């Protein structure tokens, strides 16, 4: 029997679990993200205790981590969280520290690529080879699966930092991305909503004009992603997408932005099955990390 470990390495919390290759988990633990040695030490302790108590070793551990990450095996920084704004985590060798701390091979990928793989194996993209998982939360990030595998390219995609048309008369909010100001993330992530409207995105009424504008930006972002990557489906997750009223607004605006140019029945006649919410919910991160461990044979 093969056993896999998964780590959802988030900026606020870590979730670690052991699984057999189904969507059932054997053991699970979660704890807040503090500094690298304490947090990664806790993760290693969890897996080492599990292996010792059950007298088995894990085949592999998958880590879906916040980034940016260096995923290029030829690079000196391979396996590291690199230039992150999260204090204390710059150039943390997360892959190496978990591998040496547990004596287990480790596969590292972005949190969004891991979530995408989990949705592809068990959730909303089951059976598809080419799709995108986009999260809209504290930031905006997209995982791109191409021919069943996470796509990295030079570094890894950064779909949250696309520039979108920004009409300053309609929306005077200047944007809050520290690198690009009014990129997709700077205009449409949760903190941008809060800064623009002066209240938490969670408390904005369902019929507040914020959601029309939010759907407008998300639909513009999706238009660009579809034109570049031609995904078979796009899954929209993250805290902001808990606002389910966004889905029909986004679908309608996306159809308008594409203007029937992409002539696929998946978009023209089945958009409800093309732009979808995740199916794995709060478990997407950790299940995705197990899916990541499973697929790298
Ligand atoms: P993270 O991105 O840190 O993993 P989330 O995906 O929950 O976590 O994103 C947090 C952001 O999403 C915050 O800016 C928060 O205001 C926003 N958010 C969380 N839940 C909701 C909700 N139900 N409705 C609207 N915005 C939400
Ligand atoms: Zn940006």
CSV table of C-alpha atoms and ligand atoms in Angstrom, one decimal:
chain,number,residue,atom,x,y,z
A,1,UNK,CA,0.0,0.0,0.0
A,2,UNK,CA,1.3,3.5,-0.9
A,3,UNK,CA,1.0,6.2,1.7
A,4,UNK,CA,1.4,9.9,1.0
A,5,UNK,CA,1.9,13.0,3.0
A,6,UNK,CA,0.4,16.4,2.1
A,7,UNK,CA,1.3,19.9,3.4
A,8,UNK,CA,-0.9,22.9,2.7
A,9,UNK,CA,1.7,25.6,3.4
A,10,UNK,CA,-0.3,28.8,3.7
A,11,UNK,CA,0.7,32.3,4.9
A,12,UNK,CA,-1.6,32.1,7.9
A,13,UNK,CA,-1.9,28.3,8.6
A,14,UNK,CA,-0.3,25.0,7.8
A,15,UNK,CA,-2.4,21.8,7.3
A,16,UNK,CA,-0.6,18.4,7.2
A,17,UNK,CA,-2.2,15.1,6.5
A,18,UNK,CA,-1.6,11.5,5.5
A,19,UNK,CA,-3.6,9.8,2.8
A,20,UNK,CA,-3.7,6.6,0.8
A,21,UNK,CA,-4.6,8.1,-2.6
A,22,UNK,CA,-8.3,8.6,-2.1
A,23,UNK,CA,-10.0,11.7,-0.9
A,24,UNK,CA,-10.1,10.0,2.6
A,25,UNK,CA,-7.4,11.2,5.0
A,26,UNK,CA,-5.8,9.1,7.8
A,27,UNK,CA,-4.6,11.8,10.0
A,28,UNK,CA,-4.7,15.6,9.8
A,29,UNK,CA,-3.3,18.5,11.9
A,30,UNK,CA,-3.4,22.2,11.5
A,31,UNK,CA,-1.4,25.0,13.1
A,32,UNK,CA,-0.6,28.7,12.6
A,33,UNK,CA,2.3,29.7,10.4
A,34,UNK,CA,5.0,31.3,12.6
A,35,UNK,CA,8.7,31.3,11.7
A,36,UNK,CA,10.1,28.7,9.3
A,37,UNK,CA,12.1,26.6,11.9
A,38,UNK,CA,9.1,26.3,14.3
A,39,UNK,CA,6.5,25.7,11.6
A,40,UNK,CA,8.5,23.3,9.5
A,41,UNK,CA,9.6,21.6,12.7
A,42,UNK,CA,6.0,21.0,13.7
A,43,UNK,CA,5.2,19.6,10.2
A,44,UNK,CA,8.2,17.2,10.5
A,45,UNK,CA,7.1,16.1,14.0
A,46,UNK,CA,3.6,15.3,12.7
A,47,UNK,CA,4.9,13.0,9.9
A,48,UNK,CA,7.7,11.4,12.0
A,49,UNK,CA,5.2,10.6,14.8
A,50,UNK,CA,2.8,9.1,12.3
A,51,UNK,CA,5.5,7.0,10.7
A,52,UNK,CA,6.9,5.8,14.1
A,53,UNK,CA,3.5,4.9,15.6
A,54,UNK,CA,2.2,3.1,12.5
A,55,UNK,CA,5.6,1.5,11.6
A,56,UNK,CA,5.4,2.6,8.0
A,57,UNK,CA,7.1,5.1,5.9
A,58,UNK,CA,5.5,7.6,3.5
A,59,UNK,CA,6.2,7.2,-0.2
A,60,UNK,CA,6.4,10.9,-0.8
A,61,UNK,CA,5.3,14.2,0.8
A,62,UNK,CA,3.7,16.9,-1.5
A,63,UNK,CA,3.8,20.5,-0.5
A,64,UNK,CA,1.5,23.2,-1.9
A,65,UNK,CA,3.1,26.4,-0.7
A,66,UNK,CA,2.6,30.1,-0.9
A,67,UNK,CA,5.3,31.7,-3.0
A,68,UNK,CA,6.9,32.8,-5.1
A,69,UNK,CA,8.8,29.5,-5.3
A,70,UNK,CA,11.8,28.4,-7.2
A,71,UNK,CA,10.7,25.2,-9.0
A,72,UNK,CA,13.6,24.9,-11.5
A,73,UNK,CA,15.6,21.8,-10.6
A,74,UNK,CA,18.7,23.4,-12.2
A,75,UNK,CA,18.6,26.5,-10.0
A,76,UNK,CA,20.7,27.0,-6.8
A,77,UNK,CA,17.5,28.2,-5.1
A,78,UNK,CA,15.5,25.1,-6.2
A,79,UNK,CA,12.8,24.2,-3.7
A,80,UNK,CA,12.9,27.5,-1.9
A,81,UNK,CA,10.3,30.1,-1.1
A,82,UNK,CA,12.1,33.1,-2.6
A,83,UNK,CA,11.3,36.8,-2.5
A,84,UNK,CA,8.1,36.6,-0.4
A,85,UNK,CA,6.9,39.6,1.5
A,86,UNK,CA,6.1,37.3,4.4
A,87,UNK,CA,8.6,38.3,7.1
A,88,UNK,CA,11.2,35.7,8.0
A,89,UNK,CA,10.4,33.4,5.1
A,90,UNK,CA,12.5,34.8,2.4
A,91,UNK,CA,14.7,32.1,0.8
A,92,UNK,CA,13.4,29.4,3.0
A,93,UNK,CA,14.4,25.9,1.8
A,94,UNK,CA,11.0,24.4,2.5
A,95,UNK,CA,11.6,21.4,0.3
A,96,UNK,CA,15.0,20.6,1.7
A,97,UNK,CA,14.0,21.1,5.3
A,98,UNK,CA,10.9,18.8,5.1
A,99,UNK,CA,12.9,16.2,3.1
A,100,UNK,CA,15.8,16.1,5.6
A,101,UNK,CA,13.5,16.4,8.6
A,102,UNK,CA,11.4,13.4,7.6
A,103,UNK,CA,13.8,11.3,5.5
A,104,UNK,CA,11.1,11.3,2.8
A,105,UNK,CA,11.2,12.5,-0.8
A,106,UNK,CA,9.3,15.8,-1.3
A,107,UNK,CA,7.5,17.3,-4.2
A,108,UNK,CA,7.0,21.1,-4.0
A,109,UNK,CA,4.6,23.2,-6.1
A,110,UNK,CA,2.5,26.3,-5.7
A,111,UNK,CA,-0.5,26.2,-3.5
A,112,UNK,CA,-2.7,26.9,-6.6
A,113,UNK,CA,-1.1,24.2,-8.7
A,114,UNK,CA,-1.7,21.7,-5.8
A,115,UNK,CA,-5.3,22.8,-5.4
A,116,UNK,CA,-5.8,22.4,-9.1
A,117,UNK,CA,-4.4,18.9,-9.1
A,118,UNK,CA,-6.7,18.0,-6.2
A,119,UNK,CA,-9.7,19.3,-8.1
A,120,UNK,CA,-8.5,17.5,-11.2
A,121,UNK,CA,-8.3,14.1,-9.4
A,122,UNK,CA,-11.3,14.3,-7.1
A,123,UNK,CA,-13.2,17.5,-7.6
A,124,UNK,CA,-14.5,20.1,-10.1
A,125,UNK,CA,-12.1,19.3,-13.0
A,126,UNK,CA,-12.3,15.5,-12.8
A,127,UNK,CA,-11.4,13.9,-16.2
A,128,UNK,CA,-10.0,17.1,-17.7
A,129,UNK,CA,-6.4,17.5,-18.8
A,130,UNK,CA,-6.1,21.3,-19.3
A,131,UNK,CA,-7.7,23.6,-16.8
A,132,UNK,CA,-7.1,26.5,-14.4
A,133,UNK,CA,-7.7,26.9,-10.7
A,134,UNK,CA,-7.9,30.6,-9.8
A,135,UNK,CA,-8.1,31.7,-6.2
A,136,UNK,CA,-9.4,35.2,-5.2
A,137,UNK,CA,-8.6,35.8,-1.6
A,138,UNK,CA,-5.8,37.7,0.2
A,139,UNK,CA,-4.1,37.6,-3.2
A,140,UNK,CA,-5.0,36.3,-6.6
A,141,UNK,CA,-3.2,33.3,-8.0
A,142,UNK,CA,-3.8,30.8,-10.7
A,143,UNK,CA,-2.7,27.2,-11.1
A,144,UNK,CA,-2.5,26.0,-14.7
A,145,UNK,CA,-2.7,22.3,-15.5
A,146,UNK,CA,-1.5,21.3,-19.0
A,147,UNK,CA,-1.8,17.8,-20.2
A,148,UNK,CA,-2.5,16.7,-16.6
A,149,UNK,CA,0.6,18.3,-15.2
A,150,UNK,CA,1.2,21.6,-13.4
A,151,UNK,CA,2.7,24.1,-15.8
A,152,UNK,CA,5.8,26.0,-14.5
A,153,UNK,CA,7.6,27.4,-17.5
A,154,UNK,CA,10.4,29.8,-16.5
A,155,UNK,CA,9.1,30.3,-13.0
A,156,UNK,CA,5.4,29.7,-12.6
A,157,UNK,CA,2.4,31.6,-13.9
A,158,UNK,CA,1.4,34.7,-12.0
A,159,UNK,CA,-2.1,35.2,-13.3
A,160,UNK,CA,-3.0,37.6,-10.4
A,161,UNK,CA,-0.6,40.2,-11.8
A,162,UNK,CA,-2.1,40.7,-15.2
A,163,UNK,CA,-2.8,44.4,-16.0
A,164,UNK,CA,-6.4,44.9,-16.7
A,165,UNK,CA,-8.2,47.9,-18.3
A,166,UNK,CA,-8.8,50.3,-15.4
A,167,UNK,CA,-11.3,53.2,-16.0
A,168,UNK,CA,-10.3,55.7,-13.3
A,169,UNK,CA,-13.6,57.6,-13.8
A,170,UNK,CA,-15.7,54.6,-13.1
A,171,UNK,CA,-13.3,53.3,-10.4
A,172,UNK,CA,-11.0,55.9,-8.8
A,173,UNK,CA,-9.4,53.4,-6.4
A,174,UNK,CA,-5.8,53.4,-7.5
A,175,UNK,CA,-5.1,49.7,-6.7
A,176,UNK,CA,-2.9,48.3,-3.9
A,177,UNK,CA,-0.4,45.8,-5.4
A,178,UNK,CA,3.0,46.8,-4.0
A,179,UNK,CA,4.6,45.9,-7.3
A,180,UNK,CA,2.1,47.0,-9.9
A,181,UNK,CA,-0.6,49.0,-8.1
A,182,UNK,CA,-3.6,48.4,-10.3
A,183,UNK,CA,-3.0,44.9,-11.6
A,184,UNK,CA,-5.7,42.2,-11.3
A,185,UNK,CA,-4.7,41.5,-7.7
A,186,UNK,CA,-4.3,45.2,-6.9
A,187,UNK,CA,-7.9,45.8,-8.1
A,188,UNK,CA,-9.8,42.7,-7.2
A,189,UNK,CA,-8.3,40.7,-4.3
A,190,UNK,CA,-10.0,40.8,-0.9
A,191,UNK,CA,-7.8,43.6,0.5
A,192,UNK,CA,-8.5,45.7,-2.6
A,193,UNK,CA,-12.3,45.3,-2.0
A,194,UNK,CA,-11.8,46.4,1.6
A,195,UNK,CA,-9.6,49.4,0.8
A,196,UNK,CA,-12.0,50.6,-2.0
A,197,UNK,CA,-15.2,50.3,0.0
A,198,UNK,CA,-13.9,50.9,3.5
A,199,UNK,CA,-15.4,47.7,5.0
A,200,UNK,CA,-14.6,44.0,5.0
A,201,UNK,CA,-15.6,42.2,1.8
A,202,UNK,CA,-17.4,39.7,4.0
A,203,UNK,CA,-19.9,42.4,5.2
A,204,UNK,CA,-20.7,44.0,1.9
A,205,UNK,CA,-24.4,43.5,1.1
A,206,UNK,CA,-25.1,41.0,-1.7
A,207,UNK,CA,-26.6,43.8,-3.8
A,208,UNK,CA,-23.8,46.3,-3.2
A,209,UNK,CA,-22.3,47.8,-6.4
A,210,UNK,CA,-19.0,46.3,-5.3
A,211,UNK,CA,-20.0,43.0,-6.8
A,212,UNK,CA,-20.8,44.3,-10.3
A,213,UNK,CA,-17.3,46.0,-10.4
A,214,UNK,CA,-15.6,42.9,-8.9
A,215,UNK,CA,-17.3,40.6,-11.5
A,216,UNK,CA,-16.2,43.1,-14.2
A,217,UNK,CA,-12.5,42.8,-13.2
A,218,UNK,CA,-12.7,39.0,-12.7
A,219,UNK,CA,-14.3,38.6,-16.2
A,220,UNK,CA,-11.5,40.7,-17.7
A,221,UNK,CA,-8.9,38.6,-16.0
A,222,UNK,CA,-10.6,35.4,-17.2
A,223,UNK,CA,-10.8,36.8,-20.8
A,224,UNK,CA,-7.0,37.1,-20.8
A,225,UNK,CA,-6.4,33.7,-19.2
A,226,UNK,CA,-8.7,32.0,-21.8
A,227,UNK,CA,-7.1,33.7,-24.7
A,228,UNK,CA,-3.6,32.7,-23.5
A,229,UNK,CA,-4.1,29.2,-22.0
A,230,UNK,CA,-7.3,27.9,-23.7
A,231,UNK,CA,-8.3,25.9,-20.6
A,232,UNK,CA,-11.1,23.4,-20.8
A,233,UNK,CA,-12.6,24.7,-17.5
A,234,UNK,CA,-11.8,27.4,-14.9
A,235,UNK,CA,-12.4,26.8,-11.2
A,236,UNK,CA,-12.8,30.0,-9.1
A,237,UNK,CA,-12.0,29.5,-5.4
A,238,UNK,CA,-10.8,31.6,-2.5
A,239,UNK,CA,-12.6,33.6,0.2
A,240,UNK,CA,-14.0,36.3,-2.1
A,241,UNK,CA,-15.7,33.6,-4.3
A,242,UNK,CA,-17.7,32.6,-1.3
A,243,UNK,CA,-20.0,35.4,-2.6
A,244,UNK,CA,-21.8,33.0,-4.9
A,245,UNK,CA,-23.8,35.9,-6.5
A,246,UNK,CA,-20.5,36.6,-8.3
A,247,UNK,CA,-20.7,33.5,-10.5
A,248,UNK,CA,-23.7,34.5,-12.8
A,249,UNK,CA,-22.3,38.1,-13.0
A,250,UNK,CA,-18.9,36.9,-14.0
A,251,UNK,CA,-20.3,34.4,-16.6
A,252,UNK,CA,-22.4,37.1,-18.3
A,253,UNK,CA,-19.6,39.6,-18.4
A,254,UNK,CA,-17.2,37.1,-19.6
A,255,UNK,CA,-19.5,36.2,-22.5
A,256,UNK,CA,-19.8,39.9,-23.3
A,257,UNK,CA,-16.0,40.4,-23.2
A,258,UNK,CA,-15.3,37.4,-25.4
A,259,UNK,CA,-18.0,38.5,-27.8
A,260,UNK,CA,-18.4,35.0,-29.4
A,261,UNK,CA,-14.8,35.1,-30.7
A,262,UNK,CA,-13.9,31.8,-29.0
A,263,UNK,CA,-16.2,29.5,-30.8
A,264,UNK,CA,-16.5,26.6,-28.4
A,265,UNK,CA,-19.9,25.1,-27.2
A,266,UNK,CA,-18.3,24.8,-23.7
A,267,UNK,CA,-18.3,28.6,-23.6
A,268,UNK,CA,-21.1,29.6,-25.9
A,269,UNK,CA,-23.8,27.1,-24.6
A,270,UNK,CA,-22.5,25.7,-21.4
A,271,UNK,CA,-20.8,28.5,-19.5
A,272,UNK,CA,-22.4,27.3,-16.2
A,273,UNK,CA,-20.2,24.2,-16.4
A,274,UNK,CA,-17.2,26.2,-17.7
A,275,UNK,CA,-16.8,28.7,-14.9
A,276,UNK,CA,-17.4,26.7,-11.7
A,277,UNK,CA,-16.8,26.8,-7.9
A,278,UNK,CA,-14.4,24.2,-6.4
A,279,UNK,CA,-15.8,20.9,-5.1
A,280,UNK,CA,-13.2,20.1,-2.4
A,281,UNK,CA,-14.0,23.2,-0.4
A,282,UNK,CA,-11.7,23.8,2.7
A,283,UNK,CA,-9.9,20.5,2.0
A,284,UNK,CA,-8.7,21.5,-1.5
A,285,UNK,CA,-5.3,22.6,-0.3
A,286,UNK,CA,-4.3,19.6,1.7
A,287,UNK,CA,-5.9,17.1,-0.7
A,288,UNK,CA,-4.2,18.9,-3.6
A,289,UNK,CA,-0.8,18.4,-1.8
A,290,UNK,CA,-1.5,14.7,-1.5
A,291,UNK,CA,-2.5,14.6,-5.2
A,292,UNK,CA,0.8,16.3,-5.9
A,293,UNK,CA,2.7,13.6,-4.0
A,294,UNK,CA,0.8,10.9,-5.9
A,295,UNK,CA,1.4,12.2,-9.3
A,296,UNK,CA,5.2,12.5,-9.2
A,297,UNK,CA,6.3,9.0,-9.8
B,1,LIG,P1,-6.1,33.3,1.9
B,1,LIG,O1,-6.1,33.9,0.6
B,1,LIG,O2,-5.3,34.1,2.9
B,1,LIG,O3,-5.7,31.8,1.9
B,1,LIG,P2,-9.0,33.5,1.8
B,1,LIG,O4,-9.1,32.8,0.5
B,1,LIG,O5,-10.0,33.2,2.8
B,1,LIG,O6,-7.6,33.2,2.5
B,1,LIG,O7,-9.0,35.0,1.5
B,1,LIG,C1,-9.1,36.0,2.5
B,1,LIG,C2,-9.7,37.3,1.8
B,1,LIG,O8,-10.9,36.9,1.3
B,1,LIG,C3,-9.9,38.4,2.8
B,1,LIG,O9,-9.5,39.6,2.1
B,1,LIG,C4,-11.4,38.4,3.1
B,1,LIG,O10,-11.9,39.7,3.2
B,1,LIG,C5,-11.9,37.8,1.8
B,1,LIG,N1,-13.1,36.9,2.2
B,1,LIG,C6,-13.0,35.8,3.0
B,1,LIG,N2,-14.3,35.3,3.1
B,1,LIG,C7,-15.1,36.1,2.4
B,1,LIG,C8,-16.5,36.1,2.1
B,1,LIG,N3,-17.3,35.2,2.6
B,1,LIG,N4,-17.0,37.1,1.3
B,1,LIG,C9,-16.2,38.0,0.8
B,1,LIG,N5,-14.8,38.1,1.0
B,1,LIG,C10,-14.3,37.1,1.8
B,2,LIG,ZN1,0.6,43.0,-9.0
